[in-house]
Coordinates of C-alpha atoms and ligand atoms in Angstrom, one line a residue:
M61 CA 140.9 89.9 52.7
T62 CA 141.7 87.8 55.2
K63 CA 142.1 90.2 59.1
I64 CA 144.8 88.4 60.5
Q65 CA 146.8 89.2 64.4
T66 CA 148.2 92.5 63.6
Q67 CA 152.1 92.0 62.9
V68 CA 154.4 94.6 64.2
Y69 CA 158.1 94.9 62.0
A70 CA 160.8 97.2 62.3
G71 CA 162.6 98.4 59.2
R72 CA 164.7 99.9 56.7
V73 CA 165.0 100.0 53.5
K74 CA 168.8 98.6 52.9
D75 CA 169.2 100.7 50.4
R76 CA 171.1 104.5 52.3
D77 CA 169.9 107.2 49.4
T78 CA 166.4 105.7 49.3
L79 CA 166.6 106.0 53.6
R80 CA 168.4 109.0 54.0
A81 CA 165.6 110.9 51.4
S82 CA 162.9 108.7 53.1
S83 CA 161.4 110.3 56.6
S84 CA 161.4 107.0 58.2
G85 CA 163.3 103.9 57.0
G86 CA 161.7 104.8 53.4
A87 CA 158.8 101.9 54.0
F88 CA 156.7 104.0 51.0
T89 CA 159.8 103.3 49.0
A90 CA 160.0 100.3 49.2
I91 CA 156.0 99.3 48.8
S92 CA 154.7 101.5 45.9
D93 CA 158.7 100.5 44.1
L94 CA 156.2 96.5 43.7
F95 CA 153.8 98.6 41.6
L96 CA 155.4 100.8 39.8
E97 CA 158.6 98.1 38.5
S98 CA 155.5 95.8 37.5
G99 CA 152.9 98.7 35.9
D100 CA 151.4 99.6 38.1
A101 CA 149.8 102.2 39.5
I102 CA 150.1 104.3 43.1
A103 CA 147.8 106.6 45.2
T104 CA 149.0 109.6 46.7
A105 CA 149.5 113.2 47.5
V106 CA 152.3 115.0 46.2
H107 CA 153.9 118.9 46.3
N108 CA 152.2 121.2 43.9
Y109 CA 154.6 124.2 44.0
Q110 CA 152.3 126.4 42.7
T111 CA 149.8 125.9 44.9
H112 CA 151.3 125.7 47.7
T113 CA 148.9 121.9 48.9
M114 CA 149.5 118.3 49.1
E115 CA 147.0 116.7 46.7
F116 CA 146.6 113.1 46.0
Q117 CA 147.7 111.8 42.5
L118 CA 147.7 108.9 40.4
I119 CA 151.6 107.7 39.2
L120 CA 153.0 105.5 37.1
S121 CA 156.8 106.5 37.3
K122 CA 159.2 106.2 39.7
K123 CA 160.5 109.9 39.3
E124 CA 156.6 111.1 40.0
R125 CA 156.7 108.6 43.0
N126 CA 160.3 109.8 44.4
A127 CA 158.3 113.8 43.7
A128 CA 155.9 112.5 46.2
R129 CA 158.7 110.9 49.6
G130 CA 159.1 112.9 52.4
S131 CA 156.4 113.8 55.4
K132 CA 154.7 117.4 54.0
Y133 CA 152.7 119.1 57.3
M134 CA 149.9 120.5 56.1
Q135 CA 146.7 118.6 55.8
S136 CA 147.0 116.9 51.8
K137 CA 143.3 117.8 49.6
P138 CA 142.2 114.1 47.8
G139 CA 140.2 115.8 45.2
K140 CA 139.1 113.5 42.1
I141 CA 141.4 110.6 43.6
F142 CA 138.8 108.7 44.2
Q143 CA 136.9 109.0 40.9
I144 CA 140.2 108.9 39.1
A145 CA 141.6 105.6 40.2
E146 CA 138.2 103.9 39.6
E147 CA 138.5 105.0 36.3
W148 CA 141.8 103.6 36.5
L149 CA 141.4 100.5 37.6
C150 CA 138.8 99.4 35.1
Q151 CA 140.3 100.6 32.1
N152 CA 143.6 98.9 33.5
P153 CA 141.3 95.2 35.0
E154 CA 144.9 93.7 34.8
K155 CA 145.9 95.5 37.1
K156 CA 147.3 97.5 40.4
L157 CA 146.3 99.6 42.7
L158 CA 148.1 100.8 45.5
F159 CA 146.3 103.2 47.7
V160 CA 149.3 105.0 51.1
G161 CA 147.4 108.3 53.1
V162 CA 146.4 109.1 55.9
G163 CA 143.8 107.0 58.5
C164 CA 141.2 109.0 57.7
Q165 CA 142.1 109.8 54.0
A166 CA 142.6 105.6 53.3
D167 CA 140.1 104.6 55.1
G168 CA 137.8 106.8 53.5
F169 CA 139.4 105.4 49.9
R170 CA 137.9 101.6 51.9
R171 CA 135.0 101.7 52.1
F172 CA 134.8 103.9 49.0
I173 CA 136.5 101.6 46.8
E174 CA 134.7 98.4 48.6
T175 CA 131.0 99.7 47.5
K176 CA 133.0 99.6 43.9
G177 CA 133.5 96.2 43.9
L178 CA 136.9 96.9 43.6
R179 CA 138.7 95.7 46.9
E180 CA 140.0 92.3 45.5
R181 CA 143.2 94.7 43.0
V182 CA 143.3 97.7 45.5
F183 CA 146.1 97.6 48.4
I184 CA 145.4 100.3 50.3
V185 CA 148.6 101.3 53.4
D186 CA 147.6 103.9 55.5
I187 CA 150.3 106.4 57.3
I188 CA 150.2 106.7 60.9
C189 CA 149.6 110.8 62.2
H190 CA 150.2 112.7 64.5
G191 CA 147.6 115.8 63.0
S192 CA 147.4 118.1 60.0
P193 CA 147.4 121.5 60.3
S194 CA 145.0 124.4 57.7
P195 CA 146.6 124.1 54.2
K196 CA 145.2 127.6 55.2
L197 CA 148.3 128.4 56.9
W198 CA 151.1 126.6 54.8
K199 CA 149.8 128.5 52.4
E200 CA 150.1 132.0 53.4
Y201 CA 153.4 131.0 55.4
A202 CA 154.4 130.3 52.3
V203 CA 153.7 133.0 50.1
S204 CA 154.5 135.4 52.8
L205 CA 157.7 133.9 52.6
E206 CA 158.1 134.3 48.4
K207 CA 157.1 137.8 48.6
R208 CA 160.1 138.2 50.5
K209 CA 162.5 135.8 49.3
G210 CA 161.7 134.9 46.1
K211 CA 160.3 131.1 44.5
I212 CA 160.9 127.5 46.2
T213 CA 161.6 125.2 44.4
Y214 CA 162.2 122.2 47.5
L215 CA 160.2 121.3 50.5
T216 CA 161.7 119.5 54.1
F217 CA 160.1 118.9 57.0
K218 CA 162.4 115.9 57.6
D219 CA 166.1 116.0 55.6
K220 CA 168.4 113.2 58.1
R221 CA 171.9 115.8 57.6
N222 CA 172.1 115.8 61.7
G223 CA 169.8 112.1 61.9
W224 CA 165.8 110.9 61.8
K225 CA 165.5 112.2 65.3
T226 CA 166.5 115.6 65.2
P227 CA 165.3 116.4 61.1
T228 CA 166.1 120.0 59.7
A229 CA 162.7 121.3 58.4
F230 CA 163.9 124.2 54.8
V231 CA 163.0 125.3 51.7
R232 CA 165.2 125.9 49.0
I233 CA 164.7 129.2 47.0
G234 CA 167.1 129.7 44.5
E235 CA 170.5 128.7 46.0
E236 CA 169.9 129.6 49.9
E237 CA 168.4 127.1 52.8
V238 CA 166.0 128.8 54.5
M239 CA 165.4 127.2 57.7
I240 CA 161.0 127.1 58.4
G241 CA 161.5 126.0 61.9
D242 CA 158.6 128.8 63.6
Y243 CA 156.4 126.8 61.2
V244 CA 157.2 123.5 61.9
R245 CA 157.3 124.8 66.0
V246 CA 153.3 126.1 65.5
F247 CA 152.1 122.1 64.2
Y248 CA 154.3 120.7 67.0
N249 CA 151.8 123.1 70.0
N250 CA 148.6 121.4 67.8
C251 CA 147.0 125.3 67.9
A252 CA 146.7 124.3 64.0
L253 CA 145.5 120.8 63.9
R254 CA 141.9 120.4 62.1
P255 CA 139.9 119.6 65.0
S256 CA 139.1 117.1 63.6
C257 CA 142.3 115.3 64.1
H258 CA 141.2 115.7 67.6
E259 CA 139.1 113.4 68.1
C260 CA 140.9 110.5 65.3
P261 CA 139.1 107.9 65.4
Y262 CA 142.2 105.4 63.6
A263 CA 144.7 106.5 66.3
T264 CA 145.4 102.5 67.1
A265 CA 146.6 100.1 66.3
K266 CA 144.2 98.3 64.5
R267 CA 143.5 99.5 61.4
K268 CA 141.2 97.9 58.5
T269 CA 143.8 98.6 55.9
D270 CA 146.8 96.1 54.5
M271 CA 149.9 97.7 55.9
T272 CA 150.2 101.0 58.2
I273 CA 153.6 103.1 58.1
G274 CA 155.6 105.2 61.0
D275 CA 158.4 105.8 62.9
F276 CA 159.0 103.3 64.9
W277 CA 160.0 106.2 67.5
H278 CA 161.4 104.9 70.9
I279 CA 163.4 102.2 68.5
E280 CA 166.5 102.7 70.6
E281 CA 165.6 102.1 73.3
T282 CA 163.4 99.0 72.4
I283 CA 165.5 97.7 70.1
P284 CA 169.2 98.8 70.1
D285 CA 170.6 96.4 68.9
F286 CA 168.9 97.1 65.1
Y287 CA 168.7 101.1 65.4
D288 CA 169.8 103.3 63.1
P289 CA 170.6 106.7 64.0
N290 CA 169.2 107.6 59.5
G291 CA 165.8 106.3 60.1
N292 CA 163.5 103.4 60.8
S293 CA 159.7 102.0 59.8
L294 CA 157.6 101.2 62.1
L295 CA 155.0 98.3 59.6
L296 CA 151.9 97.4 61.1
I297 CA 150.4 93.7 59.2
H298 CA 146.6 93.6 58.8
T299 CA 145.8 91.5 56.6
D300 CA 147.3 88.6 54.2
R301 CA 147.2 90.7 51.7
G302 CA 149.6 93.3 53.2
E303 CA 151.4 90.2 54.1
Q304 CA 151.6 89.3 51.1
L305 CA 152.9 93.1 50.2
F306 CA 155.9 92.6 53.1
D307 CA 157.1 89.4 51.7
S308 CA 157.6 90.7 48.6
I309 CA 159.4 93.8 49.5
K310 CA 161.3 91.5 53.1
D311 CA 164.5 91.5 50.6
N312 CA 164.8 94.7 50.3
L313 CA 165.0 95.7 53.3
D314 CA 167.6 95.9 57.2
Y315 CA 163.8 94.0 59.6
C316 CA 163.1 92.3 62.4
L317 CA 160.4 91.1 64.2
S318 CA 158.8 93.2 66.9
D319 CA 155.6 94.2 68.6
T320 CA 152.9 96.2 70.1
K321 CA 154.2 96.8 72.9
Q322 CA 158.0 97.9 71.6
C323 CA 156.5 100.2 69.2
W324 CA 153.9 102.2 71.4
Q325 CA 153.5 105.9 70.1
K326 CA 150.6 108.2 71.9
N327 CA 149.2 107.7 68.1
L328 CA 148.8 104.4 68.3
E329 CA 146.8 105.1 71.4
A330 CA 144.2 108.6 71.0
P331 CA 144.3 111.6 69.5
T332 CA 145.6 114.5 69.9
P333 CA 144.8 116.5 72.9
V334 CA 143.6 119.8 72.3
S335 CA 146.3 122.9 73.0
E336 CA 145.3 125.3 75.5
R337 CA 146.4 127.7 73.4
R338 CA 143.2 127.4 70.0
H339 CA 141.5 129.4 70.6
E340 CA 143.9 132.1 71.1
F341 CA 146.0 131.0 68.8
W342 CA 143.3 131.1 66.3
M343 CA 141.7 135.3 67.5
D344 CA 145.6 136.2 67.4
Y345 CA 145.9 134.9 63.2
Q346 CA 142.3 136.6 62.7
R347 CA 143.8 139.7 64.6
G348 CA 147.4 139.5 62.9
G349 CA 147.8 137.6 59.8
I350 CA 149.6 134.6 59.2
D351 CA 153.5 136.7 60.4
F352 CA 151.9 137.4 63.7
I353 CA 151.2 134.0 65.0
M354 CA 154.3 132.2 63.6
K355 CA 156.3 135.0 66.1
K356 CA 153.8 134.5 68.5
Y357 CA 153.4 130.9 68.4
G358 CA 157.0 130.0 66.0
T359 CA 159.8 131.7 67.7
T360 CA 161.7 130.5 71.2
P361 CA 162.1 133.1 73.8
L362 CA 165.2 134.5 74.5
R363 CA 164.8 132.5 77.9
N364 CA 164.3 129.6 77.7
K365 CA 166.7 129.0 74.4
I366 CA 168.7 130.7 77.3
M367 CA 167.9 127.5 79.1
N368 CA 168.4 124.9 77.1
K369 CA 171.4 126.2 75.8
L370 CA 172.0 124.9 79.7
L371 CA 170.6 122.2 79.9
R372 CA 172.0 120.9 76.7
I373 CA 174.9 121.5 78.5
M374 CA 174.2 119.8 81.8
G375 CA 172.3 116.8 79.7
G376 CA 169.0 117.8 81.2
V377 CA 165.4 118.9 79.2
H378 CA 164.0 121.0 76.8
R379 CA 161.7 123.3 76.9
K380 CA 159.9 125.2 74.4
Ligands
FAD289 C1 150.8 115.0 58.7 C2 151.9 113.6 59.1 C3 151.9 113.3 60.0 C4 152.7 113.0 61.3 N1 153.1 111.4 62.8 C5 153.4 111.1 62.4 C6 153.5 110.5 63.7 O1 152.6 110.8 65.1 N2 153.8 109.1 64.4 C7 154.6 108.7 63.3 O2 155.0 107.5 64.2 N3 154.4 108.1 61.6 C8 153.8 109.8 61.9 N4 154.3 110.3 60.3 C9 154.3 109.8 59.1 C10 155.6 109.1 59.3 O3 156.5 110.6 59.3 C11 156.5 109.2 57.4 O4 154.9 109.7 57.0 C12 156.1 107.5 57.6 O5 156.3 106.9 58.1 C13 156.3 107.3 56.3 O6 157.6 107.0 55.8 P1 158.4 106.5 55.1 O7 159.9 106.7 54.9 O8 158.2 105.3 54.6 O9 158.2 107.2 53.4 P2 158.8 108.9 52.2 O10 158.4 109.1 51.6 O11 158.6 109.8 53.5 O12 156.6 108.6 53.0 C14 156.1 109.9 51.9 C15 154.7 109.4 52.0 O13 153.6 110.0 52.7 C16 153.1 110.7 52.3 N5 152.5 112.1 52.9 C17 153.5 112.6 53.0 N6 153.0 114.2 53.8 C18 151.1 113.7 53.3 C19 150.7 114.5 54.2 N7 149.9 115.4 54.2 N8 148.6 113.3 53.6 C20 149.1 112.9 53.4 N9 150.7 112.3 52.8 C21 151.3 112.6 53.3 C22 153.2 111.0 51.0 O14 152.1 110.7 49.4 C23 153.9 109.1 50.1 O15 152.4 108.2 50.6 C24 153.3 111.7 59.7 C25 153.0 111.9 58.9 C26 152.5 113.3 58.5 C27 152.0 113.5 57.6

């Protein structure tokens, strides 16, 4: 594979149902369709509702792939996916494989598959990442919720009913939608991210994968004519094979050429900084457990709620 100067596109799938079901602009579905429609495989993370963990799986059908849609804010487990993917490639010598994971997972897979001499049959797409919270946190949060309310059958962090810029996070329990904004607040206050996320070497626009996908944040300001409130993907193309992928999916996308200035976001420049409250957060967790920290770190104080309401009316900035 040949490295090229990184090409930048803003894009989103034309199919509106797919766009609504995707976290950003649906780039993942557009790319994975290519492989699944020609009998090839994809390896990516899927949420397991029995264990409350994100686990990598080898996927061969659109039904399984659809279950992988949507960002889940917890660290996913590669498990045995490297060996499973290698075995599948050896047993299916005519076929190709697409690997999709966050930067560290995708680069790990690239190195592994290169040592096996199989890189030519593999396409690697990585996802821009703010950082992953400890998987223990979600597991305990979900177990606690299930004890109080019943079995979780669906989870989303990025429902678009209020638009892509203000996602709604909830779990479905029976007929009820239970909001999980406290967990999301803990994700964004950066207390619970893995220590390695704060030193992430993949927080850059230059990567060794074929393509990087993410949200095209601030597109309403940088390319207002192209902005869609229902979701916008950023696609960074790094190799000739990434270019080949983009050429094959572009008929299914609305897209426009962009550049690294327009698509700038913090996690393309540097890892997420460590929260000043990280130590206190984990000490509180040791002492008080999951429900205590969700209450302490995941709720907005009443004073700030009132301030936010006033600021919203006046068109100002929100306090967390
Ligand atoms: C923890 C996390 C942090 C992120 N931070 C940013 C950010 O700071 N900036 C930004 O631009 N984009 C970020 N993203 C990426 C963004 O939210 C979308 O996942 C991405 O743009 C793909 O969206 P899509 O519409 O193409 O497809 P979707 O269908 O929404 O994407 C599904 C893909 O995401 C994978 N995925 C979901 N959760 C995980 C997980 N926990 N670990 C590994 N893979 C997962 C699925 O396996 C599948 O491959 C983050 C994603 C995650 C999971």
